[in-house]
Coordinates of C-alpha atoms in Angstrom, one line a residue:
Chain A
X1 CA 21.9 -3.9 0.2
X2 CA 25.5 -4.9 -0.2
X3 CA 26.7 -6.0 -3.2
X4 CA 23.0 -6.4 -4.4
X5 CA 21.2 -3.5 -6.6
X6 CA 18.8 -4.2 -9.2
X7 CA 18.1 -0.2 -10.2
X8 CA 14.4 -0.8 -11.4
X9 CA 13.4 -2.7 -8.4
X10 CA 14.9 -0.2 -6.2
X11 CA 13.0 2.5 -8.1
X12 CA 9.4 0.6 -8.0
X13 CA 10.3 -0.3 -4.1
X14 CA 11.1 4.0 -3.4
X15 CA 7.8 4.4 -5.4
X16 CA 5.7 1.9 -3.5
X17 CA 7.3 3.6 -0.6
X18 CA 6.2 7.2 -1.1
X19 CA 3.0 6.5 -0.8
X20 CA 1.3 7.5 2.8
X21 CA 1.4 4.5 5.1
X22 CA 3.2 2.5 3.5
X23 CA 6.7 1.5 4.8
X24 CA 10.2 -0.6 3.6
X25 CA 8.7 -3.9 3.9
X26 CA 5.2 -3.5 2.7
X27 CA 6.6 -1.4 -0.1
X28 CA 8.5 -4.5 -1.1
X29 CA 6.0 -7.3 -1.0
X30 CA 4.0 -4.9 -3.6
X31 CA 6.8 -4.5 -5.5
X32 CA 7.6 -8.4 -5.9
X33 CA 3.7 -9.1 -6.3
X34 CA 3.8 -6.4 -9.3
X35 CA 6.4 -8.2 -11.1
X36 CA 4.6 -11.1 -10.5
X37 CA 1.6 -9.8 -12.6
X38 CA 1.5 -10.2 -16.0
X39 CA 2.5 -7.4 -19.1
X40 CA -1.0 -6.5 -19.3
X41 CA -1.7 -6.2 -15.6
X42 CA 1.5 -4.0 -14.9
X43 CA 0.4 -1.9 -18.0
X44 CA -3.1 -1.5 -16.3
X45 CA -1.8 -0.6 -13.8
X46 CA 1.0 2.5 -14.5
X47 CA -1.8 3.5 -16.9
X48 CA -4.6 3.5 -14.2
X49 CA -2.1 5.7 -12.2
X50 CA -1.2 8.3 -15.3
X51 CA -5.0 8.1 -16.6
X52 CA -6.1 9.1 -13.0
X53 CA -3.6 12.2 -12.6
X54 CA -4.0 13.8 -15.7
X55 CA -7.7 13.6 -16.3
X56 CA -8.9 14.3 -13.2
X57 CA -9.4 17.7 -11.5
X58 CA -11.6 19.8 -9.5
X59 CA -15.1 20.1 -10.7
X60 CA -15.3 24.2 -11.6
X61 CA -18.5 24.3 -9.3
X62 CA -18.2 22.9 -6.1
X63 CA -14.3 22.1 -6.5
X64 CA -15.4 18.1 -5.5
X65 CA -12.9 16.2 -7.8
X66 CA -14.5 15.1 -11.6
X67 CA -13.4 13.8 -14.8
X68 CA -15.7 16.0 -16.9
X69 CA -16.0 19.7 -16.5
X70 CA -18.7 19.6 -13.6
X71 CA -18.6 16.7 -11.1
X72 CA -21.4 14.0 -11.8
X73 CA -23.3 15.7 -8.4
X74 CA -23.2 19.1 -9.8
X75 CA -24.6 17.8 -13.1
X76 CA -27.8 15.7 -11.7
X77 CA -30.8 18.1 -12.2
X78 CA -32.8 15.6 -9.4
X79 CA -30.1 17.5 -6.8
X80 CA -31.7 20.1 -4.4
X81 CA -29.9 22.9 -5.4
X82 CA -31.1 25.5 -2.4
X83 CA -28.5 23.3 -0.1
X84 CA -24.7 23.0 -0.1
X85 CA -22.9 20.7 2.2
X86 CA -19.1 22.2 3.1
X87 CA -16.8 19.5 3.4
X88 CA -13.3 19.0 3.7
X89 CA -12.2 16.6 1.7
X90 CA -13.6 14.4 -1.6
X91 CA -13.7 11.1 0.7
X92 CA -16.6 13.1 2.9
X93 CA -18.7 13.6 -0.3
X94 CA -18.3 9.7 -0.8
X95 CA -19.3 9.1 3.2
X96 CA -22.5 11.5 2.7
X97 CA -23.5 9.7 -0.6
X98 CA -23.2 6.5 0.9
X99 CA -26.3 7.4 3.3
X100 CA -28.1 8.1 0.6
X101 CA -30.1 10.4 2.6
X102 CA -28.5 13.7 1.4
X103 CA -29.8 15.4 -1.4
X104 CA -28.6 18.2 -1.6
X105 CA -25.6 20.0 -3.4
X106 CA -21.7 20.2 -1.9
X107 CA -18.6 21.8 -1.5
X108 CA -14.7 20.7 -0.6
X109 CA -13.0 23.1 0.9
X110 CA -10.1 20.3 0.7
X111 CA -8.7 20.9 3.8
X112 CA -9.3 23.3 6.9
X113 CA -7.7 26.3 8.5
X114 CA -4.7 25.6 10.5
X115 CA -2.0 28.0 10.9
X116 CA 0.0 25.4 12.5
X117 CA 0.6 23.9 9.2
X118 CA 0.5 27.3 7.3
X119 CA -2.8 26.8 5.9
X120 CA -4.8 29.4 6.1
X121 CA -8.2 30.3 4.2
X122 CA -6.9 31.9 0.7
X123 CA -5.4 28.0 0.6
X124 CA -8.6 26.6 0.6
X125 CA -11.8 26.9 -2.2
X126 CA -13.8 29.6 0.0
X127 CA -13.9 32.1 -2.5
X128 CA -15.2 29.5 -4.7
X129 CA -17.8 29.1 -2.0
X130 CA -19.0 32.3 -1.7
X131 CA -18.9 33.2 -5.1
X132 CA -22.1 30.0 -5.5
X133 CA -24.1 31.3 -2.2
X134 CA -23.9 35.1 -3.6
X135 CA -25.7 33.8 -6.6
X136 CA -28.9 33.6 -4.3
X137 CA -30.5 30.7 -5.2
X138 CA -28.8 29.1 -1.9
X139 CA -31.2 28.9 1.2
X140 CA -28.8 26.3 3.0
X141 CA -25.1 26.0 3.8
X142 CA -24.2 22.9 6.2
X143 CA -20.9 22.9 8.3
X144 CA -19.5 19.5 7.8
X145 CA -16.1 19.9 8.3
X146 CA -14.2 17.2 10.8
X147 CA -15.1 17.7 14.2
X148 CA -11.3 18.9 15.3
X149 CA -10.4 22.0 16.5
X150 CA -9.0 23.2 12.6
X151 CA -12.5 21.9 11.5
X152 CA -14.2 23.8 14.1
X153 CA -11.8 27.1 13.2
X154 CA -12.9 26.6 9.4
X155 CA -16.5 26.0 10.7
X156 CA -16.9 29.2 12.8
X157 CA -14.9 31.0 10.4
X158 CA -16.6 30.7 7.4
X159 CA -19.9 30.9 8.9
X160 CA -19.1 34.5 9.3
X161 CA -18.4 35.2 6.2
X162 CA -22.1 33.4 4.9
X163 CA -24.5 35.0 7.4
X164 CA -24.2 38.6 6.2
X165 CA -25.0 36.9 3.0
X166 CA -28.3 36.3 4.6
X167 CA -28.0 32.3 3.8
X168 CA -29.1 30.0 7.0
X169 CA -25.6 28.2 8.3
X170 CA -26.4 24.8 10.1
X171 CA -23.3 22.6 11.8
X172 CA -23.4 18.8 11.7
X173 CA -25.0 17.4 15.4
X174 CA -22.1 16.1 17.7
X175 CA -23.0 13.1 20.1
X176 CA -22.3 9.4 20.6
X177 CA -21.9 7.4 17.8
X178 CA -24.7 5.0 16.4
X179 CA -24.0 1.8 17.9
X180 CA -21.0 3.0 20.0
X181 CA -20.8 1.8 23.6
X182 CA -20.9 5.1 26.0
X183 CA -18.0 3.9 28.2
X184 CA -15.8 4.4 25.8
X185 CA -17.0 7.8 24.7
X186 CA -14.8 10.6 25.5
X187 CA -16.0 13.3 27.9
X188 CA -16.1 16.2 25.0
X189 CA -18.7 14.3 23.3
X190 CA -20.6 12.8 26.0
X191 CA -21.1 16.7 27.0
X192 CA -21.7 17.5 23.4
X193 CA -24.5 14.7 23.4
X194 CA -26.2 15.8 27.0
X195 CA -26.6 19.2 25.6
X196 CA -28.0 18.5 22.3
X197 CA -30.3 16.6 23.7
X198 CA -33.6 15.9 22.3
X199 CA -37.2 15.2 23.2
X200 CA -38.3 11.2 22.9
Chain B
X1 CA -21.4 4.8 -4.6
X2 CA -24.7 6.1 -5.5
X3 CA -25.1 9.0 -8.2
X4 CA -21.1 10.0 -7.8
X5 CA -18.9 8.1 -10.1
X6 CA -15.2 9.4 -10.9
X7 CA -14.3 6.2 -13.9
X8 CA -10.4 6.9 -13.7
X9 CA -10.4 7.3 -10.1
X10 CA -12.4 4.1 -9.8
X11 CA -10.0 2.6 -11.9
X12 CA -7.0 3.5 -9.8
X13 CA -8.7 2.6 -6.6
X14 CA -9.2 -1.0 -8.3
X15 CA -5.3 -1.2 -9.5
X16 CA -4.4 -0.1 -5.8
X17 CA -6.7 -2.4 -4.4
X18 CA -5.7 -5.4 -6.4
X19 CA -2.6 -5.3 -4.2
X20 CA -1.8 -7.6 -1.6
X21 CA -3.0 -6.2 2.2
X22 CA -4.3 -3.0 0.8
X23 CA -8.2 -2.9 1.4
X24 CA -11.0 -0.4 -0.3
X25 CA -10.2 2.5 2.5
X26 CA -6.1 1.7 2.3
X27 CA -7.0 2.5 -1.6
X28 CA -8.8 5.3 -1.4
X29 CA -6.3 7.0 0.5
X30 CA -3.2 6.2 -1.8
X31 CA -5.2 7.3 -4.5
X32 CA -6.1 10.8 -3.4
X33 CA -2.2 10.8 -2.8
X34 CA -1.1 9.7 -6.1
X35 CA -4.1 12.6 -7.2
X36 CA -2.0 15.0 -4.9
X37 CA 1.2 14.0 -6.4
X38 CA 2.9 16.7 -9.3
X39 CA 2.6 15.3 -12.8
X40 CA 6.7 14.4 -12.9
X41 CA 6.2 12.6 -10.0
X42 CA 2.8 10.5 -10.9
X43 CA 4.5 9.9 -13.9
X44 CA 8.1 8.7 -12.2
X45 CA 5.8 6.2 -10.7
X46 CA 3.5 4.5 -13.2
X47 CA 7.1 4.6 -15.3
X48 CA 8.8 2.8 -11.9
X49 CA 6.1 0.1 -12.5
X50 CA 6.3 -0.6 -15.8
X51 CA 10.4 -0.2 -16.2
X52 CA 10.2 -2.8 -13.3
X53 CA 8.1 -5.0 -14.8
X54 CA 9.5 -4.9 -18.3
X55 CA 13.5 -4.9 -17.0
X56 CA 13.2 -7.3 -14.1
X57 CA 13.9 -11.0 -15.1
X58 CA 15.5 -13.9 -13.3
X59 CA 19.4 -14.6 -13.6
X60 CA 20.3 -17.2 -15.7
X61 CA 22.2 -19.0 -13.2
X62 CA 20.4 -18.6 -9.5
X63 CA 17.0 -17.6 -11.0
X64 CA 17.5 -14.1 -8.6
X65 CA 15.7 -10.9 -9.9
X66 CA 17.9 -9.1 -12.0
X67 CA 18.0 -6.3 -14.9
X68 CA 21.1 -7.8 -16.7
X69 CA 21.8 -11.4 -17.8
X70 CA 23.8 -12.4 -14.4
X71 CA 22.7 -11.0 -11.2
X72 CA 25.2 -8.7 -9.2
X73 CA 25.8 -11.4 -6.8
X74 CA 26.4 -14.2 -9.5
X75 CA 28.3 -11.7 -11.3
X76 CA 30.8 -11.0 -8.4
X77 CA 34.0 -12.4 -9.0
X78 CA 35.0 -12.1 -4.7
X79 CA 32.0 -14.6 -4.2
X80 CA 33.1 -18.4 -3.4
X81 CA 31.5 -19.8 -6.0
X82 CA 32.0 -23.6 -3.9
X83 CA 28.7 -22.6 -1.7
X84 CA 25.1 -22.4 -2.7
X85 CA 22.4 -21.0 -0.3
X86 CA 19.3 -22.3 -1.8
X87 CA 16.4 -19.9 -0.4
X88 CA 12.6 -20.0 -1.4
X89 CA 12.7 -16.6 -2.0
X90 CA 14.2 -13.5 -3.7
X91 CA 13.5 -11.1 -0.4
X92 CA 15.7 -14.2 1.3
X93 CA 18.7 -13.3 -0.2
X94 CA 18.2 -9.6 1.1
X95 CA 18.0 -11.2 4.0
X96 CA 21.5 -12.5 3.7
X97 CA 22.8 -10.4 2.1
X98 CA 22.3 -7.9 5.4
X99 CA 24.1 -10.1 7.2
X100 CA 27.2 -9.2 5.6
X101 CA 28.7 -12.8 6.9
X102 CA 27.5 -15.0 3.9
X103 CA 30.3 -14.9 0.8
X104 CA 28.8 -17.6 -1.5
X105 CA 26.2 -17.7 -4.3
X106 CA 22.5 -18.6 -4.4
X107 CA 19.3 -20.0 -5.9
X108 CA 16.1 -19.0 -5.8
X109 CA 13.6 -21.7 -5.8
X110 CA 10.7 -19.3 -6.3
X111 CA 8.8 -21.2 -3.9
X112 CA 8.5 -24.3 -1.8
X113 CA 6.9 -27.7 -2.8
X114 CA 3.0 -27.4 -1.6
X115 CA 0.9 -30.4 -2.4
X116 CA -2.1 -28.6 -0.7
X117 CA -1.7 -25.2 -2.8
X118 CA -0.6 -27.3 -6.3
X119 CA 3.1 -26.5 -6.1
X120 CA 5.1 -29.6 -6.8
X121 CA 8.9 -29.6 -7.9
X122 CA 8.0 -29.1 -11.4
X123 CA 7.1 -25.5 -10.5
X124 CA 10.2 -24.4 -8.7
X125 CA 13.8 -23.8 -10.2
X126 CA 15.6 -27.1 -9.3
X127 CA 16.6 -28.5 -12.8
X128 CA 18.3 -24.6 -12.7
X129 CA 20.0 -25.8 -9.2
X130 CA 20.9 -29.6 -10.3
X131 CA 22.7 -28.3 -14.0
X132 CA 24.3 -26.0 -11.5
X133 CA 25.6 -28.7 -9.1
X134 CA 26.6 -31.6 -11.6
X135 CA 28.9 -28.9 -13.5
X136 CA 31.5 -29.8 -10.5
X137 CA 32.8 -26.4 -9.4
X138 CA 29.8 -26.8 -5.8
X139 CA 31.1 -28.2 -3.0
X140 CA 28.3 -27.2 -0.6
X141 CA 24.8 -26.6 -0.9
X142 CA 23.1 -24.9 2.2
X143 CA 19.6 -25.6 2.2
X144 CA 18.0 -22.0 3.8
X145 CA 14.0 -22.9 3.0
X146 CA 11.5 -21.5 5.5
X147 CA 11.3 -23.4 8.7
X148 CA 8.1 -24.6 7.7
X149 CA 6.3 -28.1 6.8
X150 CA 7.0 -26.6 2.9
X151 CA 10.0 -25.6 3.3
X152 CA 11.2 -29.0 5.2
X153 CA 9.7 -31.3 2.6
X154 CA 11.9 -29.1 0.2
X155 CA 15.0 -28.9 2.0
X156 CA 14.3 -33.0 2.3
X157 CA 13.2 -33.2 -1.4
X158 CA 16.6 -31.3 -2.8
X159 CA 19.0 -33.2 -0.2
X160 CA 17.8 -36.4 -1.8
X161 CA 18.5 -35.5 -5.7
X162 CA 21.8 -33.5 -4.5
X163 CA 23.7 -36.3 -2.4
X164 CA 23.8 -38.8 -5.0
X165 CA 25.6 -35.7 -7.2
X166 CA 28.1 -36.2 -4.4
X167 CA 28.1 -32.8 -3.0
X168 CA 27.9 -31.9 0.8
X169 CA 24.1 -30.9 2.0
X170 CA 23.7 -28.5 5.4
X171 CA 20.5 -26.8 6.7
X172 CA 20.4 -24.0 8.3
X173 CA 20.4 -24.4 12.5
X174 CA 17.2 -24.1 14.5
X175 CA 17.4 -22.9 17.7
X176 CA 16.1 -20.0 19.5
X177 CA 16.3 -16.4 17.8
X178 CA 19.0 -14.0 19.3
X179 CA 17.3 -11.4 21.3
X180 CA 14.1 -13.7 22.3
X181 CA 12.9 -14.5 25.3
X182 CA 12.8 -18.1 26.4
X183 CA 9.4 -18.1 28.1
X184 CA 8.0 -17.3 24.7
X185 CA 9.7 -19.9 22.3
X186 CA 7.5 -22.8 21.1
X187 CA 8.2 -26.1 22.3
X188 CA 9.6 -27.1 18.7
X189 CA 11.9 -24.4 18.3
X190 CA 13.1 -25.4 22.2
X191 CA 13.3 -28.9 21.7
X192 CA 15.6 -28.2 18.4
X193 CA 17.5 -25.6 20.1
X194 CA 17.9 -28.3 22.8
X195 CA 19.3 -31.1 20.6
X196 CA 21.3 -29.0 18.7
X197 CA 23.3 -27.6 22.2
X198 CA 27.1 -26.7 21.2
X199 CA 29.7 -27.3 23.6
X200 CA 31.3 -23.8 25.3

């Protein structure tokens, strides 16, 4: 801007602008409705960010992310504890909870093989893994990484490393989507959803 | 979210949320980046927020954001200090600033009169503008509100306390913007761009 710098602005602004998603613009209509906010609310807020990063880290069972030492879902003795759901990423565990239909125990891999972006599996918690179905009391381990072709990789991949283990490994049924509209279904998962049918 | 709660992370999806245009997902997601960031860097931001908020006043002569006493601009010696651009806004003078064609000073209303949202002239920075005027040294004062019904009563408002001062009041021209296409201009903006035609 010529002839116009306010350093701390322009620092909050390259801030706001880091973030994913969030572009020049955008990053300065935050930044404008932060200074608007009062000493208490802009305190809140920087300490909501530092409190965040420095207490919270991956629980030391199933790696989900926790503020104590095991993550509130490793802790609840209610859990069925013979099943371990494999996801990606902490925002699946969230989406599974949210069902409310899943009891059972997880595990974030937090992320998936792909050797296109140099991730391979010593990046990912799959020693962690193995080290909780070796322990035997597992009878379960569901595949629920995304259905993309990394996900798949991960899925197929790690699956051979469980069944010599002697543990059952399930995968997550593909089809159409609950109150999806089948002409807009893509042809992969229109096939997926023919041949998994099921009996009515 | 049943059974699984994270209290700093819920904390710093609340803060993120709390912003303007970013929803419970949009949230999420900058939180697990912020999580992702290094500790330097999460702590470069919640300090960007808080230096920001702390430093970041308005100038004592155009009401502009500023770190010092004077804004740059109002600090400038180069700048004709005959000319005012009164804008509603601080991104405004950005605005006009990018132009790289506009050499005098400003004021930042911090708004625009709104009966319907409570704003009346009592909440903007016009005694800051009218001190500014009567002192002598303004020969111009270009009124640069939005072109909208708050903006206009504004523009109107101001032109009627600054003539008597006996200073010269301009708006800005209305026309159609450069680079638009004709077929989609309004019928206002063509009727204004229509009476205010300029010989070639």
């Amino acid at each position: 801007m010529a002839g116009y710098h306010v350093p701390p602005l322009e620092r909050l602004v390259d801030a706001l602008e880091s973030l994913p998603g969030i572009g020049h613009k955008t990053a300065q209509r935050l930044a404008y409705h932060i200074l608007g906010l009062s000493s208490e609310e802009a305190a809140k807020f920087a300490s909501a960010v530092t409190e965040a990063h420095e207490s919270i880290h991956y629980c030391s069972v199933c790696c989900n992310l926790t503020d104590g030492d095991l993550c509130p879902i490793c802790r609840d003795e209610s859990r069925d504890r013979s099943v371990i759901c494999v996801v990606e990423d902490p925002r699946d565990v969230f989406a599974f909870e949210r069902t409310n239909e899943y009891h059972g125990l997880y595990h974030v891999l937090h992320g998936a093989i792909s050797p296109l972006s140099g991730i391979g599996p010593d990046q990912l918690r799959i020693r962690e893994l193995l080290l909780r179905v070796r322990d035997g009391s597992v009878s379960e381990v569901i595949m629920a990484t995304n259905p993309t072709v990394e996900g798949e990789a991960t899925a197929m991949y790690l699956s051979r490393l469980l069944k010599p283990i002697g543990v059952k490994v399930t995968r997550l049924a593909y089809g159409i989507p609950v109150g999806g509209d089948l002409e807009y279904a893509d042809e992969v998962t229109l096939t997926r959803a023919i041949e998994g049918r099921q009996e009515l």
